[in-house]
Coordinates of N, CA, C and O in Angstrom, one line a residue:
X1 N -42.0 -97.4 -23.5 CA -43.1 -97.2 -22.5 C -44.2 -98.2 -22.6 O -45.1 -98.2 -21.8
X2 N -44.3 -99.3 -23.7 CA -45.2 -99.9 -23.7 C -43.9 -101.4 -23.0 O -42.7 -101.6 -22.9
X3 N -45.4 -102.3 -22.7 CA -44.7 -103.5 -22.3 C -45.4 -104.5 -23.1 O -45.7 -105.5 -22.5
X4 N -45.6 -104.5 -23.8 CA -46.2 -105.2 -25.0 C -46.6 -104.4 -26.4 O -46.7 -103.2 -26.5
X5 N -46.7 -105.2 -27.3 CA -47.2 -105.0 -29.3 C -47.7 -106.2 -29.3 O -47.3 -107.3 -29.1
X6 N -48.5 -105.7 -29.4 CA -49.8 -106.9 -30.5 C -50.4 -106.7 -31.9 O -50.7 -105.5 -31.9
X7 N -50.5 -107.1 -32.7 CA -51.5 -106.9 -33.6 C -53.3 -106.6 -33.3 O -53.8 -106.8 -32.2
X8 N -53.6 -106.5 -34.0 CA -55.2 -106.7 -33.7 C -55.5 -107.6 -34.3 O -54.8 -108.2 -35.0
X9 N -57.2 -107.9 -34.3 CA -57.7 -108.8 -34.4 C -57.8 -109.5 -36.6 O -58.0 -110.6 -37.2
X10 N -57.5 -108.4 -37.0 CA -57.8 -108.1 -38.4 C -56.3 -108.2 -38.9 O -56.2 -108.4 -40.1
X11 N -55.2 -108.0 -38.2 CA -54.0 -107.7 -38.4 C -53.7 -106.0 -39.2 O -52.6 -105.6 -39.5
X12 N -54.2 -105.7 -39.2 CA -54.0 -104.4 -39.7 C -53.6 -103.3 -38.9 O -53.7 -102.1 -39.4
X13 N -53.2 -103.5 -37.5 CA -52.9 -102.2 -36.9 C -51.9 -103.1 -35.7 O -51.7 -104.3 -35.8
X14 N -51.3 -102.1 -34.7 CA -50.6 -102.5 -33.7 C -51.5 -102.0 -32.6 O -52.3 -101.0 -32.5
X15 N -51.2 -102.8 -31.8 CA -52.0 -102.1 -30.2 C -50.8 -102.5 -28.8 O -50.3 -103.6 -28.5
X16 N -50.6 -101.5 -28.3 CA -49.5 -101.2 -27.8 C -50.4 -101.6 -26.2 O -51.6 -101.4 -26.3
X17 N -49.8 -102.2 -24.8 CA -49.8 -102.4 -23.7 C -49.1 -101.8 -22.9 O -48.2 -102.4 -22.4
X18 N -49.6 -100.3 -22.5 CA -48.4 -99.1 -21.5 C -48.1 -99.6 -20.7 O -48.8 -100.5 -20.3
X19 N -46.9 -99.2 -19.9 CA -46.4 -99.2 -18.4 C -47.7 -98.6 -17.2 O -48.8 -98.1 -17.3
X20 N -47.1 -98.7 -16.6 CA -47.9 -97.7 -15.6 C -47.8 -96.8 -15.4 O -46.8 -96.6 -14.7
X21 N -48.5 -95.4 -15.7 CA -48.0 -94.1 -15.6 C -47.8 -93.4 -17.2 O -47.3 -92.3 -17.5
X22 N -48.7 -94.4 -18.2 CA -47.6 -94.5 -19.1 C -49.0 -94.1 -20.4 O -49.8 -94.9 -19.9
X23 N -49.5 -93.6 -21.3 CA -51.0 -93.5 -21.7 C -51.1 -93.3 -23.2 O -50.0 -92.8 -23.5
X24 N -51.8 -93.3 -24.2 CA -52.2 -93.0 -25.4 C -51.7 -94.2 -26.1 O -51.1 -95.0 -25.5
X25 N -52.0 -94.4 -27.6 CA -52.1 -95.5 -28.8 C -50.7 -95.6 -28.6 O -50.3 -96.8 -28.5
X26 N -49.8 -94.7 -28.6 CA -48.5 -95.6 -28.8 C -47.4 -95.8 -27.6 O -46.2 -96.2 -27.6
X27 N -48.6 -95.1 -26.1 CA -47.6 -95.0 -25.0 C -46.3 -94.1 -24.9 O -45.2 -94.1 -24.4
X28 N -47.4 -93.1 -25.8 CA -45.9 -92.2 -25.4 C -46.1 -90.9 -24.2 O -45.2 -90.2 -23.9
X29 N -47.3 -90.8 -23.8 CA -47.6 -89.9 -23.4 C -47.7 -90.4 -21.6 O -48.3 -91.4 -21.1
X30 N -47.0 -89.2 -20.9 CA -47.0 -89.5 -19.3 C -47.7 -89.2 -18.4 O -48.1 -88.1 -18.5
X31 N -48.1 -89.6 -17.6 CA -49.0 -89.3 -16.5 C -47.7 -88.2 -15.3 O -46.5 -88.4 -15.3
X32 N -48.1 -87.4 -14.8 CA -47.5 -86.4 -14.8 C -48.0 -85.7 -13.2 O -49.0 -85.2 -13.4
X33 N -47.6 -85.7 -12.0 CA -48.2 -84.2 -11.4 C -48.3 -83.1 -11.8 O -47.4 -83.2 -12.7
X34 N -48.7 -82.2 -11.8 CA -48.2 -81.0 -13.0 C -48.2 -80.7 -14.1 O -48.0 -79.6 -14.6
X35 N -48.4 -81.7 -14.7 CA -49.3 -81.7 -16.4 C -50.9 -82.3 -15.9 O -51.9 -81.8 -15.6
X36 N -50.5 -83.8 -16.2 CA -51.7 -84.2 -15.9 C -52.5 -83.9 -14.7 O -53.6 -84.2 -14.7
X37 N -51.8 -83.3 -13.8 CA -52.6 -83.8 -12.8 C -52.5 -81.8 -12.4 O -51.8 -81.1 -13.2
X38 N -53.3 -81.0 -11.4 CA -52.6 -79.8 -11.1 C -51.4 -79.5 -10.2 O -50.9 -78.3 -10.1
X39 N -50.8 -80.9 -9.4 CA -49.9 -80.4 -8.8 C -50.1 -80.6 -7.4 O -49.2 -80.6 -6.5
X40 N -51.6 -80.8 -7.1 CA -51.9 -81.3 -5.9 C -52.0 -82.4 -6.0 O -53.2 -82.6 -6.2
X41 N -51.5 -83.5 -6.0 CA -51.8 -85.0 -6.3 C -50.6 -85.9 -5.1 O -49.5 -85.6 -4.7
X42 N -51.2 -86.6 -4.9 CA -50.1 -87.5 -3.6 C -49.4 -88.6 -4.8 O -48.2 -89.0 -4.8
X43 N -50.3 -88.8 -5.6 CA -49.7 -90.0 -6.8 C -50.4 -90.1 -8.3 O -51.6 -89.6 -8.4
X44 N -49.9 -90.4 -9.0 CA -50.2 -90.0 -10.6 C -50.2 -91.5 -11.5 O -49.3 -91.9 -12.2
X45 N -51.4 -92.0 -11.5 CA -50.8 -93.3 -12.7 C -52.0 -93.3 -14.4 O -52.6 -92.3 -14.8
X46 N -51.9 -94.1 -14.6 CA -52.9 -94.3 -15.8 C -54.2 -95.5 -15.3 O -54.3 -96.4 -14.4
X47 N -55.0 -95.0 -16.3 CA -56.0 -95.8 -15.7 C -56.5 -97.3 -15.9 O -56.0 -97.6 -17.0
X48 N -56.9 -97.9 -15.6 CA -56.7 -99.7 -16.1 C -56.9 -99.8 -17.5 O -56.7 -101.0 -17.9
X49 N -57.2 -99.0 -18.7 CA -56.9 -99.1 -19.6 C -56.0 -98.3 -20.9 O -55.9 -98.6 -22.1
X50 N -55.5 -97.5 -20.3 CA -54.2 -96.9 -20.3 C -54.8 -95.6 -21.3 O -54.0 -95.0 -22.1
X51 N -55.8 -95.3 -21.3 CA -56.2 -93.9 -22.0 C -56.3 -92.7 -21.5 O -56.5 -91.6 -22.2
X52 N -56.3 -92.8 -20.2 CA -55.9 -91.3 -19.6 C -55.5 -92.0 -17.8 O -55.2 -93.1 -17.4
X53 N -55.6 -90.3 -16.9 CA -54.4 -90.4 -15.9 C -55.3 -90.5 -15.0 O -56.5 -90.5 -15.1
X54 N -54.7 -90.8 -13.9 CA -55.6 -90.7 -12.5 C -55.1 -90.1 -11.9 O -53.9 -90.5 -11.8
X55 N -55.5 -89.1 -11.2 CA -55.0 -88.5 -10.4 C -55.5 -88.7 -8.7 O -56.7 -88.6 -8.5
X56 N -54.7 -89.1 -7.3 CA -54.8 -89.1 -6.3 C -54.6 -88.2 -5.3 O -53.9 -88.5 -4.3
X57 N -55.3 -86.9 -5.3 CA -55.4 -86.0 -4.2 C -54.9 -86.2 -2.9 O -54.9 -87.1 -2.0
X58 N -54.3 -85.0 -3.1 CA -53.5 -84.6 -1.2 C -54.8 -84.4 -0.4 O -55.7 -84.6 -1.2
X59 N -55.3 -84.2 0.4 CA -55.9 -84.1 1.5 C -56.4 -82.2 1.1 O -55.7 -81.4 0.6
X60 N -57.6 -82.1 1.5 CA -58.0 -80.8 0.9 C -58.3 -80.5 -0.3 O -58.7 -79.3 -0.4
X61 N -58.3 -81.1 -1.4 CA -58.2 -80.8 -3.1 C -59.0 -82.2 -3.1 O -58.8 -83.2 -2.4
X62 N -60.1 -81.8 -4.2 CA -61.0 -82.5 -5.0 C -60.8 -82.4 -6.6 O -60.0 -81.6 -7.0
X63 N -61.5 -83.2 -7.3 CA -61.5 -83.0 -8.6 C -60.8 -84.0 -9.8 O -59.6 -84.2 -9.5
X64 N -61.1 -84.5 -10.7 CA -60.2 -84.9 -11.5 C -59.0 -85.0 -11.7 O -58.4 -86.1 -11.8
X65 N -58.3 -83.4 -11.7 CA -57.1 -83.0 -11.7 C -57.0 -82.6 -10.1 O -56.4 -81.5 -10.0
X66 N -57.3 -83.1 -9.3 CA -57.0 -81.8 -7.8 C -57.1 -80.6 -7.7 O -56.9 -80.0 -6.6
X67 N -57.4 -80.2 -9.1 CA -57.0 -78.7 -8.7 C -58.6 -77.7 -8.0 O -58.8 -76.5 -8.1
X68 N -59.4 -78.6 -7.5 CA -60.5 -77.7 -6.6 C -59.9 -77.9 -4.9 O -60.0 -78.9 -4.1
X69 N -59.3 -76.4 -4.7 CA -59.4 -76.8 -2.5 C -60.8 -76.7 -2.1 O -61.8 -76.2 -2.6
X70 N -60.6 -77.4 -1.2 CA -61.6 -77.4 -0.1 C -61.3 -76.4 0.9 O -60.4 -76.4 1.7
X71 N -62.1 -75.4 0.7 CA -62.0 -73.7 1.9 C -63.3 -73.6 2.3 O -64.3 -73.8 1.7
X72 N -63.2 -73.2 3.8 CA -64.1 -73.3 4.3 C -65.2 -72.1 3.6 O -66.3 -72.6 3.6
X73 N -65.3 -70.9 3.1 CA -65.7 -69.9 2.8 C -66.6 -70.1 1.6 O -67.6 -69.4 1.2
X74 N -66.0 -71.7 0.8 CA -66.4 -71.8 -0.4 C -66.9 -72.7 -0.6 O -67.3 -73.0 -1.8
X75 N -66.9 -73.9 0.9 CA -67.5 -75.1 0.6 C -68.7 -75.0 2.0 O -69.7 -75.6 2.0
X76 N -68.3 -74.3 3.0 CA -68.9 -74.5 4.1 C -69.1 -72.9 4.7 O -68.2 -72.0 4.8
X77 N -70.4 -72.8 5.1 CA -70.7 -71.7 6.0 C -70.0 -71.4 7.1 O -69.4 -72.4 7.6
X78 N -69.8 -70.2 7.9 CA -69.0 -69.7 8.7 C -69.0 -70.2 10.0 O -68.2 -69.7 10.8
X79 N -70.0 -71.2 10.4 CA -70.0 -72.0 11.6 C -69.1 -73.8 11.9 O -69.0 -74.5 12.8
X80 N -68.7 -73.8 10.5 CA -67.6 -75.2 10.4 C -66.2 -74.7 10.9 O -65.8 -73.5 10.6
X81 N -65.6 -75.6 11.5 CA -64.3 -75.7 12.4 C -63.5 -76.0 11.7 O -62.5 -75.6 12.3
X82 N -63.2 -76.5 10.6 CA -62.1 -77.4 9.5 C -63.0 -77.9 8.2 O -64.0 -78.5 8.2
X83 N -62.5 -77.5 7.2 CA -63.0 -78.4 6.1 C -61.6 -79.0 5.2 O -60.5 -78.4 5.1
X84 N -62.1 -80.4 4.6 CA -61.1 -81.4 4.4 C -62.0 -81.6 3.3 O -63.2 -81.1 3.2
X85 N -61.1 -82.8 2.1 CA -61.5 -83.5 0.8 C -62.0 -84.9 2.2 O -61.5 -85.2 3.2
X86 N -63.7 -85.4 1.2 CA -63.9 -86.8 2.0 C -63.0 -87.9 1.6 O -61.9 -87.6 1.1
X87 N -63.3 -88.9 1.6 CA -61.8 -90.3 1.7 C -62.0 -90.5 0.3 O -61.0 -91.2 -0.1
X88 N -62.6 -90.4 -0.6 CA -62.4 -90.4 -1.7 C -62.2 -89.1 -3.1 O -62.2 -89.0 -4.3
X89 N -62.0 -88.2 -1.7 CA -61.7 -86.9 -2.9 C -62.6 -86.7 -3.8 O -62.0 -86.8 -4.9
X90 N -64.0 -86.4 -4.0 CA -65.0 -86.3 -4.9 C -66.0 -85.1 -4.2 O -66.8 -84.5 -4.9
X91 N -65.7 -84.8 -2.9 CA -66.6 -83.9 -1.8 C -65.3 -83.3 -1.2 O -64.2 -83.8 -1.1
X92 N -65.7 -82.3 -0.9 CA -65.4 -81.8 0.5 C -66.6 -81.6 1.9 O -67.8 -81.2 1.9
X93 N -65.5 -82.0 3.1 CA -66.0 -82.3 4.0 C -66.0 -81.3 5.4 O -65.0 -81.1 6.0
X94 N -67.5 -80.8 5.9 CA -67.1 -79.4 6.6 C -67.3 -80.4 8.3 O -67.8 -81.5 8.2
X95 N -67.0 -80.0 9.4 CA -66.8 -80.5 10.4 C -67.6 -79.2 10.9 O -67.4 -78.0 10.5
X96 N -68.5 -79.5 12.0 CA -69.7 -78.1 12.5 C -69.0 -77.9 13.6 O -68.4 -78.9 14.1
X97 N -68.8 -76.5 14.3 CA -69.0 -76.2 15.6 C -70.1 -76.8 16.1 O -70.8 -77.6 15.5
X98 N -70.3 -76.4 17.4 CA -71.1 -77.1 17.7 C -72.2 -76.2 18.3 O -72.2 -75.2 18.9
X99 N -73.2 -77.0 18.0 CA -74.7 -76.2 18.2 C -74.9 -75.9 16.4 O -75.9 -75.1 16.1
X100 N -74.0 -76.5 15.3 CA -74.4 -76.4 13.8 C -74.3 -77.6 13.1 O -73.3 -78.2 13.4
X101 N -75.1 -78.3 12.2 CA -75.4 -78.9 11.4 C -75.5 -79.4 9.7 O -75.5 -78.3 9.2
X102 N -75.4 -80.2 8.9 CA -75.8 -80.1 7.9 C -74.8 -80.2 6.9 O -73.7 -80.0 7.4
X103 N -74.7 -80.3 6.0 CA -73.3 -80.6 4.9 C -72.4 -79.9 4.6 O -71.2 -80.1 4.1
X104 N -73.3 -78.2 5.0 CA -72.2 -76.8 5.0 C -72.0 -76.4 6.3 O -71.5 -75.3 6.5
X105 N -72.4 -77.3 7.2 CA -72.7 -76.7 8.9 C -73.9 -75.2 8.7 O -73.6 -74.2 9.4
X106 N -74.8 -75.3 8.0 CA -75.6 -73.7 7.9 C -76.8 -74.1 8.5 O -77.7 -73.4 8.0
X107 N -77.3 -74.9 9.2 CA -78.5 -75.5 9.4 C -78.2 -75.5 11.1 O -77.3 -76.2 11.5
X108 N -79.1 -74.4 12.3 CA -78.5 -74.2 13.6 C -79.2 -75.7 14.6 O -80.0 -76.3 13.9
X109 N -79.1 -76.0 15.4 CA -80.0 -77.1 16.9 C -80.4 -76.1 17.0 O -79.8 -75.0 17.1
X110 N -82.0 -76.6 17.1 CA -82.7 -76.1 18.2 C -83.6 -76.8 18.8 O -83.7 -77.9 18.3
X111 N -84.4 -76.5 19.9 CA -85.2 -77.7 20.7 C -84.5 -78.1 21.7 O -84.7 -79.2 22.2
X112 N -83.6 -77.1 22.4 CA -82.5 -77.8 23.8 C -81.7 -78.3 23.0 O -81.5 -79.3 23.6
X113 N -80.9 -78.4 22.0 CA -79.5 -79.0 21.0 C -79.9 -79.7 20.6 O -79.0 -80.5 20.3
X114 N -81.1 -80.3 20.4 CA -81.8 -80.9 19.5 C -81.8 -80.8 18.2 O -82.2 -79.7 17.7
X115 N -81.2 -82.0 17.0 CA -80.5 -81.4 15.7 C -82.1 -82.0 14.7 O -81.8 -82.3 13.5
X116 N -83.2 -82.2 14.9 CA -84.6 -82.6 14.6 C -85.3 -82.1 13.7 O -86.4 -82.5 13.5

């Protein structure tokens, strides 16, 4: 799983160069949907220095591992139409009916639909 052995700088140890997907001192350890990741993930690799996983969220799931949904009940007040993960999966994102406002949609227009 490694694509490289090196020594180090001192000669006294090995330092191993993982594949992709691929993580820990001797590259033995896998990046995973379902281990590493919760299972919600569209793709699974290691990170540019090969010490832990990344995980890339399905649409709706935030988090590290994916494993937070995005529900409307739990991210957004009862006047949002859809809630979705934003494009980088770190938020979720509530979409207002209309005549509602604001990051949970809980904030009403008023002033003639004036959102002010």
């Amino acid at each position: 799983n490694a694509v490289s052995v090196t020594s180090n700088d001192d000669h006294t140890a090995c330092a191993c160069t993982c594949a992709d997907g691929w993580f820990g001192s001797a590259c033995s350890l896998a990046c995973t949907n379902g281990g590493s990741c919760s299972g919600n993930a569209v793709s699974v690799t290691s990170n540019n220095d090969h010490t832990a996983c990344v995980c890339t969220c399905a649409d709706g799931y935030i988090g590290s591992t994916c494993a937070t949904q995005c529900t409307g009940g739990g991210h957004c007040s009862g006047n949002a139409v859809s809630v979705t993960s934003n494009d980088d999966h770190t938020a979720c994102a509530c979409t207002c009916a209309d005549g509602w406002f604001g990051s949970a949609c809980s904030l009403a227009c008023t002033n003639g639909g004036s959102c002010s």
